[in-house]
Coordinates of C-alpha atoms and ligand atoms in Angstrom, one line a residue:
M1 CA -83.0 28.0 -8.5
S2 CA -79.7 29.4 -7.2
S3 CA -80.0 31.7 -4.3
D4 CA -77.0 33.5 -5.6
V5 CA -78.8 35.8 -8.1
A6 CA -77.9 38.8 -6.0
T7 CA -74.1 37.9 -6.1
E8 CA -74.3 37.3 -9.8
V9 CA -76.0 40.7 -10.3
R10 CA -73.4 42.5 -8.2
R11 CA -70.5 41.3 -10.3
R12 CA -72.1 42.2 -13.7
R13 CA -71.6 45.3 -15.8
T14 CA -73.5 45.7 -19.0
F15 CA -72.6 48.5 -21.3
A16 CA -72.3 49.7 -24.9
I17 CA -69.7 51.8 -26.7
I18 CA -71.1 54.8 -28.5
S19 CA -69.0 56.5 -31.0
H20 CA -68.8 58.0 -34.4
P21 CA -67.5 55.6 -37.1
D22 CA -63.7 55.5 -37.1
A23 CA -63.2 56.7 -33.5
G24 CA -61.9 53.2 -32.6
K25 CA -64.8 51.2 -31.4
S26 CA -63.6 48.0 -33.0
T27 CA -60.1 48.5 -31.8
M28 CA -61.3 49.3 -28.3
T29 CA -63.5 46.2 -28.2
E30 CA -60.5 44.1 -29.1
A31 CA -58.3 45.8 -26.6
L32 CA -60.9 45.0 -23.9
A33 CA -61.0 41.4 -25.0
L34 CA -57.2 41.3 -24.8
H35 CA -57.2 42.7 -21.3
A36 CA -59.8 40.1 -20.3
R37 CA -57.5 37.5 -21.8
M38 CA -60.2 36.4 -24.2
I39 CA -57.7 36.7 -27.0
S40 CA -53.9 36.7 -26.7
E41 CA -53.1 39.3 -29.4
A42 CA -55.0 42.3 -30.7
G43 CA -54.9 43.8 -34.1
A44 CA -56.6 41.7 -36.7
I45 CA -59.3 44.2 -37.5
H46 CA -57.5 45.6 -40.5
G47 CA -55.7 42.4 -41.3
K48 CA -52.2 43.4 -40.2
A49 CA -49.7 40.8 -41.1
G50 CA -49.0 38.2 -38.5
R51 CA -51.8 39.2 -36.1
K52 CA -55.0 37.3 -35.9
S53 CA -58.1 37.1 -33.9
T54 CA -61.5 35.6 -34.3
V55 CA -63.3 38.1 -32.2
S56 CA -63.5 40.8 -34.8
D57 CA -64.4 38.7 -37.8
W58 CA -67.9 39.9 -37.5
M59 CA -66.9 43.5 -37.6
E60 CA -65.1 42.9 -40.9
M61 CA -68.3 41.5 -42.2
E62 CA -70.3 44.4 -40.9
K63 CA -67.9 46.8 -42.6
A64 CA -67.8 45.0 -45.9
R65 CA -71.5 45.0 -46.2
G66 CA -71.9 48.5 -44.9
I67 CA -74.9 47.6 -42.9
S68 CA -75.4 46.2 -39.5
V69 CA -75.5 42.4 -39.7
S70 CA -75.1 41.7 -36.0
S71 CA -76.2 43.1 -32.8
T72 CA -74.8 40.9 -30.2
A73 CA -73.0 40.9 -26.9
L74 CA -69.5 40.0 -26.0
Q75 CA -69.2 38.5 -22.5
F76 CA -66.0 38.2 -20.6
N77 CA -64.7 37.8 -17.1
Y78 CA -62.5 40.5 -15.7
T79 CA -60.6 40.2 -12.5
S80 CA -60.2 43.7 -11.0
Q81 CA -56.7 44.7 -10.0
G82 CA -58.1 47.6 -8.0
S83 CA -58.5 47.8 -4.3
P84 CA -60.5 44.9 -2.8
T85 CA -63.3 47.2 -2.0
T86 CA -64.0 47.7 -5.7
G87 CA -64.4 44.0 -6.5
P88 CA -67.4 41.8 -5.9
D89 CA -68.1 40.6 -2.4
D90 CA -66.4 37.3 -3.0
P91 CA -62.9 38.2 -4.1
E92 CA -62.6 34.8 -5.7
L93 CA -65.2 35.8 -8.3
P94 CA -64.2 37.9 -11.3
H95 CA -66.5 40.5 -12.7
V96 CA -68.6 39.6 -15.7
I97 CA -68.6 42.2 -18.4
N98 CA -71.3 42.3 -21.1
L99 CA -70.3 44.6 -24.0
V100 CA -73.4 45.0 -26.1
D101 CA -72.6 46.0 -29.7
T102 CA -74.4 49.0 -31.2
P103 CA -75.0 48.8 -35.0
G104 CA -72.0 49.9 -36.9
H105 CA -73.6 52.0 -39.6
A106 CA -73.3 55.8 -39.7
D107 CA -77.0 56.3 -39.9
F108 CA -79.0 56.7 -36.7
S109 CA -81.6 54.0 -36.6
E110 CA -84.1 52.6 -34.2
D111 CA -81.9 49.5 -33.7
T112 CA -79.4 51.6 -32.0
Y113 CA -82.0 53.0 -29.6
R114 CA -83.2 49.5 -28.9
V115 CA -79.7 48.3 -28.1
L116 CA -79.3 51.1 -25.7
T117 CA -82.4 50.0 -23.8
A118 CA -80.5 46.9 -22.9
V119 CA -77.5 48.5 -21.2
D120 CA -76.8 50.0 -17.8
A121 CA -74.0 52.3 -18.9
A122 CA -72.3 53.7 -22.0
V123 CA -68.8 54.4 -22.9
M124 CA -68.6 57.5 -25.2
L125 CA -65.5 57.1 -27.3
I126 CA -64.1 60.3 -28.8
D127 CA -61.2 60.7 -31.3
A128 CA -58.7 63.1 -29.7
A129 CA -58.2 65.0 -32.9
K130 CA -61.9 65.3 -33.9
G131 CA -63.7 65.8 -30.6
L132 CA -67.5 65.4 -30.6
E133 CA -68.8 64.2 -33.9
P134 CA -72.5 64.0 -35.1
Q135 CA -73.1 60.3 -34.4
T136 CA -71.5 60.6 -30.9
L137 CA -73.9 63.5 -30.2
K138 CA -77.0 61.7 -31.3
L139 CA -76.1 58.6 -29.4
F140 CA -75.3 60.6 -26.3
Q141 CA -78.8 62.2 -26.6
V142 CA -80.3 58.8 -26.5
C143 CA -78.3 57.9 -23.4
R144 CA -79.5 61.1 -21.7
H145 CA -83.1 60.4 -22.8
R146 CA -82.8 57.0 -21.1
G147 CA -80.8 58.2 -18.1
I148 CA -77.9 56.0 -18.9
P149 CA -74.6 57.1 -17.1
V150 CA -71.8 57.8 -19.5
V151 CA -68.0 57.2 -19.1
T152 CA -66.0 59.3 -21.6
V153 CA -62.9 57.9 -23.3
V154 CA -60.7 60.2 -25.4
N155 CA -59.0 57.7 -27.8
K156 CA -56.0 57.9 -30.1
W157 CA -54.0 60.0 -27.6
D158 CA -50.9 58.5 -29.3
R159 CA -51.7 60.8 -32.3
P160 CA -51.6 64.6 -32.5
G161 CA -54.9 66.1 -31.3
R162 CA -56.4 68.7 -29.2
T163 CA -55.5 69.6 -25.6
P164 CA -57.4 67.9 -22.7
L165 CA -58.9 71.2 -21.6
E166 CA -60.2 71.9 -25.2
L167 CA -61.9 68.5 -25.3
I168 CA -63.3 68.9 -21.8
D169 CA -64.7 72.3 -22.6
E170 CA -66.3 71.1 -25.9
I171 CA -68.2 68.4 -24.1
S172 CA -69.4 70.7 -21.3
E173 CA -70.5 73.4 -23.7
R174 CA -72.0 71.4 -26.5
I175 CA -73.8 68.7 -24.6
G176 CA -74.0 70.0 -21.0
L177 CA -72.3 66.9 -19.6
T178 CA -69.5 67.8 -17.2
P179 CA -66.4 65.7 -17.7
T180 CA -64.7 64.7 -14.4
P181 CA -61.4 63.2 -15.6
L182 CA -60.2 60.3 -13.4
F183 CA -56.9 60.2 -15.2
V184 CA -55.2 63.0 -17.2
P185 CA -52.6 62.2 -19.8
V186 CA -48.9 62.8 -19.2
G187 CA -47.6 64.0 -22.5
I188 CA -49.5 65.9 -25.2
A189 CA -51.6 64.1 -27.8
G190 CA -49.0 62.4 -30.0
D191 CA -46.6 62.0 -27.1
F192 CA -48.5 59.7 -24.8
R193 CA -46.4 58.6 -21.9
G194 CA -48.8 57.6 -19.3
L195 CA -51.6 58.8 -17.0
L196 CA -51.8 60.8 -13.8
D197 CA -54.3 59.1 -11.6
R198 CA -56.1 62.1 -10.1
R199 CA -57.4 60.2 -7.1
T200 CA -54.2 58.7 -5.9
G201 CA -51.8 61.3 -7.3
E202 CA -49.7 58.4 -8.8
Y203 CA -48.2 58.1 -12.2
V204 CA -49.0 55.2 -14.5
H205 CA -46.3 54.8 -17.1
F206 CA -47.0 52.7 -20.1
T207 CA -44.5 50.9 -22.3
R208 CA -45.4 50.2 -25.9
T209 CA -45.4 46.7 -27.2
A210 CA -44.7 45.7 -30.8
G211 CA -47.6 46.9 -32.9
G212 CA -49.7 47.3 -29.8
A213 CA -50.6 43.7 -30.0
K214 CA -50.1 42.9 -26.3
I215 CA -51.1 44.4 -23.0
A216 CA -48.9 47.4 -22.5
P217 CA -46.8 46.9 -19.3
E218 CA -47.5 49.5 -16.6
E219 CA -45.2 50.9 -14.0
I220 CA -46.8 52.8 -11.1
M221 CA -44.8 55.5 -9.4
G222 CA -45.2 58.4 -7.0
A223 CA -45.2 62.0 -7.9
D224 CA -41.6 62.7 -7.1
V225 CA -40.3 60.0 -9.3
A226 CA -42.7 61.0 -12.0
A227 CA -41.6 64.6 -11.9
E228 CA -38.0 63.6 -12.2
R229 CA -38.7 61.2 -15.0
E230 CA -41.2 63.2 -17.1
G231 CA -40.3 66.8 -16.2
D232 CA -42.5 69.4 -17.9
A233 CA -45.0 66.8 -19.1
W234 CA -45.7 65.8 -15.5
V235 CA -45.9 69.4 -14.4
A236 CA -48.4 70.2 -17.1
A237 CA -50.5 67.1 -16.1
T238 CA -50.6 68.1 -12.4
E239 CA -51.5 71.7 -13.3
E240 CA -54.4 70.5 -15.4
S241 CA -55.5 68.2 -12.6
E242 CA -55.4 71.1 -10.1
L243 CA -57.3 73.4 -12.4
L244 CA -60.0 70.7 -12.8
S245 CA -60.3 70.4 -9.1
E246 CA -60.6 74.2 -8.7
M247 CA -63.5 74.1 -11.3
G248 CA -65.2 71.4 -9.3
Q249 CA -64.5 68.7 -11.9
D250 CA -63.7 65.8 -9.5
H251 CA -65.6 62.6 -9.7
D252 CA -68.9 62.5 -7.8
Q253 CA -70.7 59.1 -7.9
E254 CA -74.2 60.5 -7.5
M255 CA -73.8 63.1 -10.2
F256 CA -72.4 60.4 -12.5
L257 CA -75.3 58.1 -11.9
A258 CA -77.7 61.0 -12.4
G259 CA -76.2 61.6 -15.9
Q260 CA -74.8 65.0 -15.0
T261 CA -71.1 64.3 -15.0
S262 CA -68.9 61.8 -16.9
P263 CA -65.8 60.2 -15.6
M264 CA -63.2 60.7 -18.3
I265 CA -60.1 58.7 -19.3
F266 CA -57.5 59.3 -22.0
A267 CA -56.5 56.3 -23.9
S268 CA -55.0 54.7 -27.0
A269 CA -57.0 51.6 -27.9
M270 CA -54.3 50.8 -30.5
L271 CA -51.4 50.8 -28.0
N272 CA -53.6 49.4 -25.2
F273 CA -52.9 52.4 -23.0
G274 CA -55.7 53.3 -20.6
V275 CA -57.7 50.2 -21.4
R276 CA -57.2 48.6 -18.0
Q277 CA -58.2 51.9 -16.5
L278 CA -61.4 51.8 -18.4
L279 CA -62.2 48.3 -17.2
E280 CA -61.4 49.3 -13.6
T281 CA -63.7 52.3 -14.0
L282 CA -66.5 50.2 -15.3
V283 CA -66.3 47.7 -12.5
E284 CA -65.8 50.3 -9.8
L285 CA -68.3 53.0 -10.9
A286 CA -70.7 51.7 -13.5
P287 CA -74.0 50.5 -12.0
A288 CA -74.8 46.8 -11.7
P289 CA -78.0 45.6 -13.3
A290 CA -81.1 46.9 -11.5
G291 CA -84.8 46.0 -11.5
R292 CA -87.2 47.5 -14.0
A293 CA -90.7 49.0 -13.7
D294 CA -93.4 47.1 -15.5
V295 CA -96.3 48.6 -17.4
D296 CA -98.1 49.3 -14.2
G297 CA -95.1 51.0 -12.6
R298 CA -94.4 48.0 -10.3
L299 CA -90.7 47.2 -9.9
R300 CA -89.5 43.7 -10.9
E301 CA -86.5 43.3 -8.6
V302 CA -83.4 41.6 -10.1
T303 CA -83.9 38.8 -7.5
D304 CA -87.5 38.1 -8.5
P305 CA -88.2 35.1 -10.8
F306 CA -86.9 35.2 -14.4
S307 CA -88.0 38.0 -16.7
A308 CA -86.4 39.5 -19.8
V309 CA -87.0 42.0 -22.5
V310 CA -86.5 41.3 -26.2
F311 CA -84.5 44.3 -27.6
K312 CA -83.6 43.1 -31.1
V313 CA -84.9 40.5 -33.6
Q314 CA -82.7 39.6 -36.4
A315 CA -83.1 37.2 -39.3
G316 CA -80.8 36.0 -42.0
M317 CA -77.5 36.2 -40.1
D318 CA -76.6 32.9 -41.6
A319 CA -77.9 32.6 -45.1
S320 CA -77.7 28.8 -45.0
H321 CA -79.8 28.5 -41.8
R322 CA -82.5 31.2 -42.5
D323 CA -82.9 31.5 -38.8
R324 CA -84.4 34.2 -36.8
L325 CA -82.8 35.3 -33.6
A326 CA -84.4 37.3 -30.8
Y327 CA -82.0 38.8 -28.3
M328 CA -83.2 39.3 -24.8
R329 CA -81.7 41.2 -22.0
I330 CA -82.4 39.4 -18.7
V331 CA -84.1 41.7 -16.2
S332 CA -84.6 39.4 -13.2
G333 CA -83.9 35.9 -11.9
E334 CA -81.8 33.0 -13.1
F335 CA -82.2 31.8 -16.7
E336 CA -81.7 28.2 -17.4
R337 CA -81.6 26.8 -20.9
G338 CA -84.6 24.6 -21.5
M339 CA -86.9 26.5 -19.2
V340 CA -90.3 27.1 -20.6
V341 CA -91.2 30.7 -20.0
T342 CA -94.3 32.8 -21.0
H343 CA -94.4 35.3 -23.8
A344 CA -96.3 38.1 -22.1
Q345 CA -97.7 39.6 -25.4
T346 CA -99.5 36.4 -26.4
G347 CA -99.7 34.5 -23.1
K348 CA -98.2 31.5 -24.9
P349 CA -95.4 29.3 -23.6
F350 CA -92.0 29.7 -25.1
A351 CA -89.4 27.0 -25.0
T352 CA -85.8 28.1 -24.6
K353 CA -84.1 24.9 -25.7
Y354 CA -81.9 26.7 -28.1
A355 CA -80.6 29.7 -26.1
Q356 CA -77.3 30.9 -27.4
A357 CA -74.6 33.5 -26.8
V358 CA -73.9 35.1 -30.1
F359 CA -70.9 37.0 -31.1
G360 CA -70.5 37.4 -34.8
R361 CA -70.4 34.0 -36.4
D362 CA -69.5 32.4 -33.2
R363 CA -72.3 30.9 -31.3
S364 CA -72.2 29.0 -28.1
T365 CA -74.9 27.4 -26.0
V366 CA -75.9 29.3 -22.9
D367 CA -76.8 27.1 -20.0
T368 CA -77.4 29.7 -17.3
A369 CA -77.6 33.5 -17.4
Y370 CA -78.4 36.3 -15.0
P371 CA -79.7 39.8 -15.0
G372 CA -77.7 42.0 -17.3
D373 CA -76.8 39.1 -19.6
V374 CA -77.9 39.0 -23.3
V375 CA -79.1 35.7 -24.7
G376 CA -80.0 34.9 -28.3
L377 CA -83.1 32.7 -28.8
V378 CA -83.2 30.8 -32.1
N379 CA -86.2 30.5 -34.3
A380 CA -88.1 33.0 -32.2
T381 CA -90.7 33.8 -34.8
A382 CA -93.3 35.0 -32.3
L383 CA -91.0 37.5 -30.6
A384 CA -90.8 41.2 -31.5
P385 CA -88.6 44.0 -30.0
G386 CA -90.0 45.2 -26.7
D387 CA -91.7 41.9 -25.9
T388 CA -91.5 40.4 -22.4
L389 CA -90.7 36.8 -21.4
Y390 CA -91.2 35.7 -17.9
D391 CA -91.5 32.9 -15.4
D392 CA -94.4 33.3 -13.0
P393 CA -95.5 35.6 -11.5
R394 CA -96.6 37.4 -14.7
V395 CA -94.9 40.7 -15.7
Q396 CA -95.0 42.9 -18.7
F397 CA -92.5 45.7 -19.3
P398 CA -93.4 48.8 -21.2
P399 CA -92.9 48.7 -25.0
I400 CA -89.7 50.3 -26.5
P401 CA -91.0 53.5 -27.9
S402 CA -90.8 53.9 -31.6
F403 CA -89.3 57.0 -33.1
A404 CA -90.6 59.9 -35.1
P405 CA -89.7 58.8 -38.6
E406 CA -88.3 61.5 -40.9
H407 CA -87.8 59.6 -44.1
F408 CA -90.7 58.1 -46.1
S409 CA -90.6 56.0 -49.3
S410 CA -92.9 53.7 -51.1
L411 CA -91.8 50.2 -51.9
R412 CA -93.1 47.7 -54.5
A413 CA -91.9 44.6 -56.2
T414 CA -90.7 45.0 -59.8
T415 CA -92.8 42.2 -61.0
A416 CA -96.3 41.3 -60.0
D417 CA -95.6 37.5 -59.8
K418 CA -93.5 38.0 -56.7
Y419 CA -96.4 39.5 -54.7
K420 CA -96.7 36.7 -52.2
Q421 CA -93.0 36.6 -51.3
F422 CA -93.1 40.4 -51.2
R423 CA -95.9 40.4 -48.6
K424 CA -94.2 37.7 -46.6
A425 CA -90.9 39.6 -46.6
M426 CA -92.6 42.8 -45.7
D427 CA -94.3 41.2 -42.7
Q428 CA -91.0 39.7 -41.6
L429 CA -89.0 43.0 -41.8
D430 CA -91.9 44.8 -40.2
S431 CA -92.0 42.5 -37.2
E432 CA -88.2 42.7 -36.8
G433 CA -88.7 46.5 -36.5
V434 CA -86.3 47.2 -39.5
V435 CA -88.7 49.9 -40.7
Q436 CA -92.1 51.1 -39.8
V437 CA -94.7 50.0 -42.4
L438 CA -97.6 52.3 -43.2
R439 CA -100.6 51.4 -45.4
N440 CA -103.7 53.1 -46.7
D441 CA -106.5 52.1 -49.1
T442 CA -105.4 54.4 -51.9
R443 CA -102.0 52.8 -52.2
G444 CA -103.0 49.3 -51.4
D445 CA -100.9 46.5 -50.0
A446 CA -98.7 46.1 -53.1
S447 CA -97.0 49.4 -52.4
P448 CA -96.8 50.1 -48.7
V449 CA -95.0 53.2 -47.4
L450 CA -91.9 52.6 -45.3
A451 CA -91.0 55.1 -42.6
A452 CA -87.6 55.3 -40.9
V453 CA -85.5 57.5 -38.7
G454 CA -82.5 57.3 -41.1
P455 CA -82.6 56.6 -44.8
M456 CA -80.1 53.7 -44.7
Q457 CA -82.9 51.5 -43.3
F458 CA -84.4 51.6 -46.8
E459 CA -81.3 50.1 -48.3
V460 CA -81.3 47.4 -45.7
V461 CA -84.9 46.6 -46.7
T462 CA -84.2 46.4 -50.5
A463 CA -81.0 44.4 -49.9
R464 CA -82.7 41.9 -47.7
M465 CA -85.7 41.6 -50.0
K466 CA -83.3 40.5 -52.7
S467 CA -80.9 38.3 -50.7
E468 CA -83.4 36.5 -48.4
F469 CA -86.6 36.5 -50.3
N470 CA -85.3 36.9 -53.9
V471 CA -87.6 39.8 -54.6
D472 CA -86.4 42.8 -56.7
T473 CA -88.0 46.0 -55.4
V474 CA -88.1 49.6 -56.3
I475 CA -88.0 52.2 -53.6
E476 CA -89.3 55.7 -54.3
P477 CA -88.8 58.5 -51.9
L478 CA -92.0 60.4 -51.1
G479 CA -92.2 64.1 -50.5
Y480 CA -93.0 63.9 -46.8
T481 CA -90.7 64.9 -44.0
L482 CA -92.7 64.6 -40.8
A483 CA -95.4 62.6 -39.2
R484 CA -98.0 63.3 -36.5
R485 CA -100.2 60.8 -34.7
T486 CA -103.9 61.5 -35.3
D487 CA -107.2 59.6 -34.8
E488 CA -110.1 58.2 -36.8
H489 CA -112.1 61.3 -36.2
S490 CA -109.5 63.7 -37.7
A491 CA -108.3 61.4 -40.4
P492 CA -110.8 62.2 -43.2
E493 CA -110.4 66.0 -42.9
L494 CA -106.6 65.6 -42.9
D495 CA -106.7 63.4 -46.0
R496 CA -108.5 66.2 -47.8
Q497 CA -105.6 68.6 -47.2
R498 CA -103.0 69.3 -49.8
G499 CA -99.5 68.0 -48.9
V500 CA -100.9 65.5 -46.3
E501 CA -101.6 61.8 -46.5
V502 CA -103.0 59.6 -43.7
F503 CA -101.8 56.0 -43.0
T504 CA -102.3 53.2 -40.5
R505 CA -99.1 51.8 -39.0
T506 CA -99.0 48.0 -38.3
D507 CA -99.4 48.6 -34.6
G508 CA -102.7 50.4 -35.3
A509 CA -101.5 54.0 -34.9
I510 CA -103.0 56.4 -37.4
L511 CA -100.3 58.7 -38.8
A512 CA -100.6 61.8 -40.9
L513 CA -97.6 62.6 -43.1
F514 CA -96.8 66.2 -44.0
S515 CA -94.7 67.6 -46.8
D516 CA -93.0 70.1 -44.5
K517 CA -93.3 71.9 -41.2
W518 CA -95.0 74.9 -42.7
R519 CA -97.8 72.8 -44.1
L520 CA -98.2 71.3 -40.6
Q521 CA -98.2 74.7 -38.9
Y522 CA -100.8 76.0 -41.4
I523 CA -103.1 73.1 -40.8
E524 CA -102.7 73.3 -37.1
K525 CA -103.7 76.9 -37.3
E526 CA -106.6 76.5 -39.7
H527 CA -108.0 73.3 -38.1
S528 CA -107.2 73.6 -34.4
D529 CA -109.9 70.9 -33.7
L530 CA -107.9 68.2 -35.4
T531 CA -105.8 65.7 -33.3
L532 CA -102.1 66.1 -34.2
E533 CA -99.7 64.7 -31.6
P534 CA -95.9 64.6 -32.0
L535 CA -94.3 61.2 -31.9
V536 CA -91.2 60.6 -29.8
A537 CA -88.3 62.3 -31.6
A538 CA -84.9 60.6 -31.8
A539 CA -83.3 63.4 -30.0
D540 CA -85.9 64.2 -27.3
Ligands
G4P601 P1 -64.6 52.1 -35.5 O1 -64.8 50.7 -35.1 O2 -65.0 53.1 -34.5 O3 -65.1 52.5 -36.9 O4 -63.0 52.3 -35.6 P2 -61.8 51.3 -35.8 O5 -61.5 50.6 -34.5 O6 -62.0 50.5 -37.0 O7 -60.6 52.3 -36.0 C1 -60.6 53.3 -37.0 C2 -59.2 53.6 -37.4 O8 -58.5 54.3 -36.2 C3 -58.3 52.5 -37.7 O9 -57.3 52.9 -38.6 C4 -57.6 52.1 -36.4 O10 -56.4 51.5 -36.5 C5 -57.4 53.5 -35.8 N1 -57.3 53.6 -34.4 C6 -58.2 53.1 -33.5 N2 -57.7 53.3 -32.2 C7 -56.6 54.0 -32.4 C8 -55.7 54.6 -31.4 O11 -55.8 54.5 -30.2 N3 -54.6 55.2 -32.0 C9 -54.4 55.4 -33.3 N4 -53.3 56.0 -33.7 N5 -55.2 54.8 -34.2 C10 -56.3 54.2 -33.7 P3 -57.3 52.6 -40.1 O12 -56.5 53.5 -40.8 O13 -58.7 52.4 -40.6 O14 -56.7 51.2 -40.2 P4 -55.2 50.7 -39.8 O15 -54.5 50.8 -41.1 O16 -54.6 51.7 -38.9 O17 -55.3 49.4 -39.2

């Protein structure tokens, strides 16, 4: 066991990008990979002539299918160009950045929430012309719920958009997060010349490269030179910066870590402007992986023996292999491939011979990994999201909470002869956490009820039933819109009520579904003795 776990932890940053579709997440991911010199040219996402990259192949696939096919992590090294105090202790060692991908579909789903349990920080990417959009808001609420610090990036500053102060106000007012810009743009949206570094007072001027395929060269200059060169645009930027200081909107590390303020950067992922500044911000300000409390509230320190949490299970990524991958985020200790660890939920040993780093179709073997890293385990049939793996001493982390579903549909196979495959498929999708599966005696096992946070999960189920298990299914929306947790004692009375139906979820929870909130309110009033507890809501 290496004694250097602490050093490895210090140089790691694990984050996700949260954004509304089209804000530029794929473009930014590629720009980050370019800056880390993982790829030599950016821009293949939309197949522009003469530009290619392998990194974003998976995103194409994701878009073409319209559903999330991958939830993986891109790992790269980044050597900070900032002051030596911002780098890891050993200046020879670069930072290790883990960018965990959030599912790409527009619908909010539990997958997204689970992915966000695996990161230590989030980058909220906003389109300069559109400002806050619904998906960004929902994802931000999840970050707040989990206490994840957020860095805000206003993207597409090379295109006409709003003013910096409008965007800042919108974020403060609508989500109560105070932006503290580290850099303000020089030049209005659509005329992006560079950034004023508010902490040094210096000007970072960018030069465009052909098609934005390469890292944009930077020139750093003092205020006098900047004023001479950029004239009014520089004056406007300095005035904005002063105004922000007067309003108290300067960076404060404690407030950032407490989720009250958000360091902000203006960027163009397409032109690679502001991308290095984002990386520097992450290595300088975002927290390194920390220990985690177990089910009894005891802290598993990062330097304790190996432990990890499974946050995503996925099957069928590769149709020819029919494999099942479980992704774990390492919480503590050093992971070495081949280690036999214990699966806390069953107490059984789990061999890690086939540990992999997975990014899209690319897979590579992982030999060692440290806290903050994401490792894919092949053929992990016993593992479910929220499960713990450990090396002695034993530890079990709290389960990932499941969400209050708002969409309910019944599912059945079109022909009775496929019943066996149907059941097998249902068990599989249930254990992966694709949907919640509810059953009761009246409906029987042949037509369980699926419950989800967003309706797109139903399409994922029917598509996978067909492609992986060759079962044609019919899905029928039910007239229920909300669920409450109840108990055995209250269940029979609830079942007698009009507009209510009681089910048992696979994890044993008894849920009552209601047609609408008025029905629920009426029953709560008339039968105050019945147990009806709210489930965790997506936006709590
Ligand atoms: P997503 O993953 O968040 O869905 O967004 P994606 O990166 O695919 O970007 C969505 C669109 O926004 C793309 O345009 C992309 O080129 C563009 N875009 C991303 N970042 C920037 C930026 O900084 N500036 C500008 N001007 N555009 C940006 P598209 O029309 O779908 O494709 P394309 O024809 O431009 O390639």
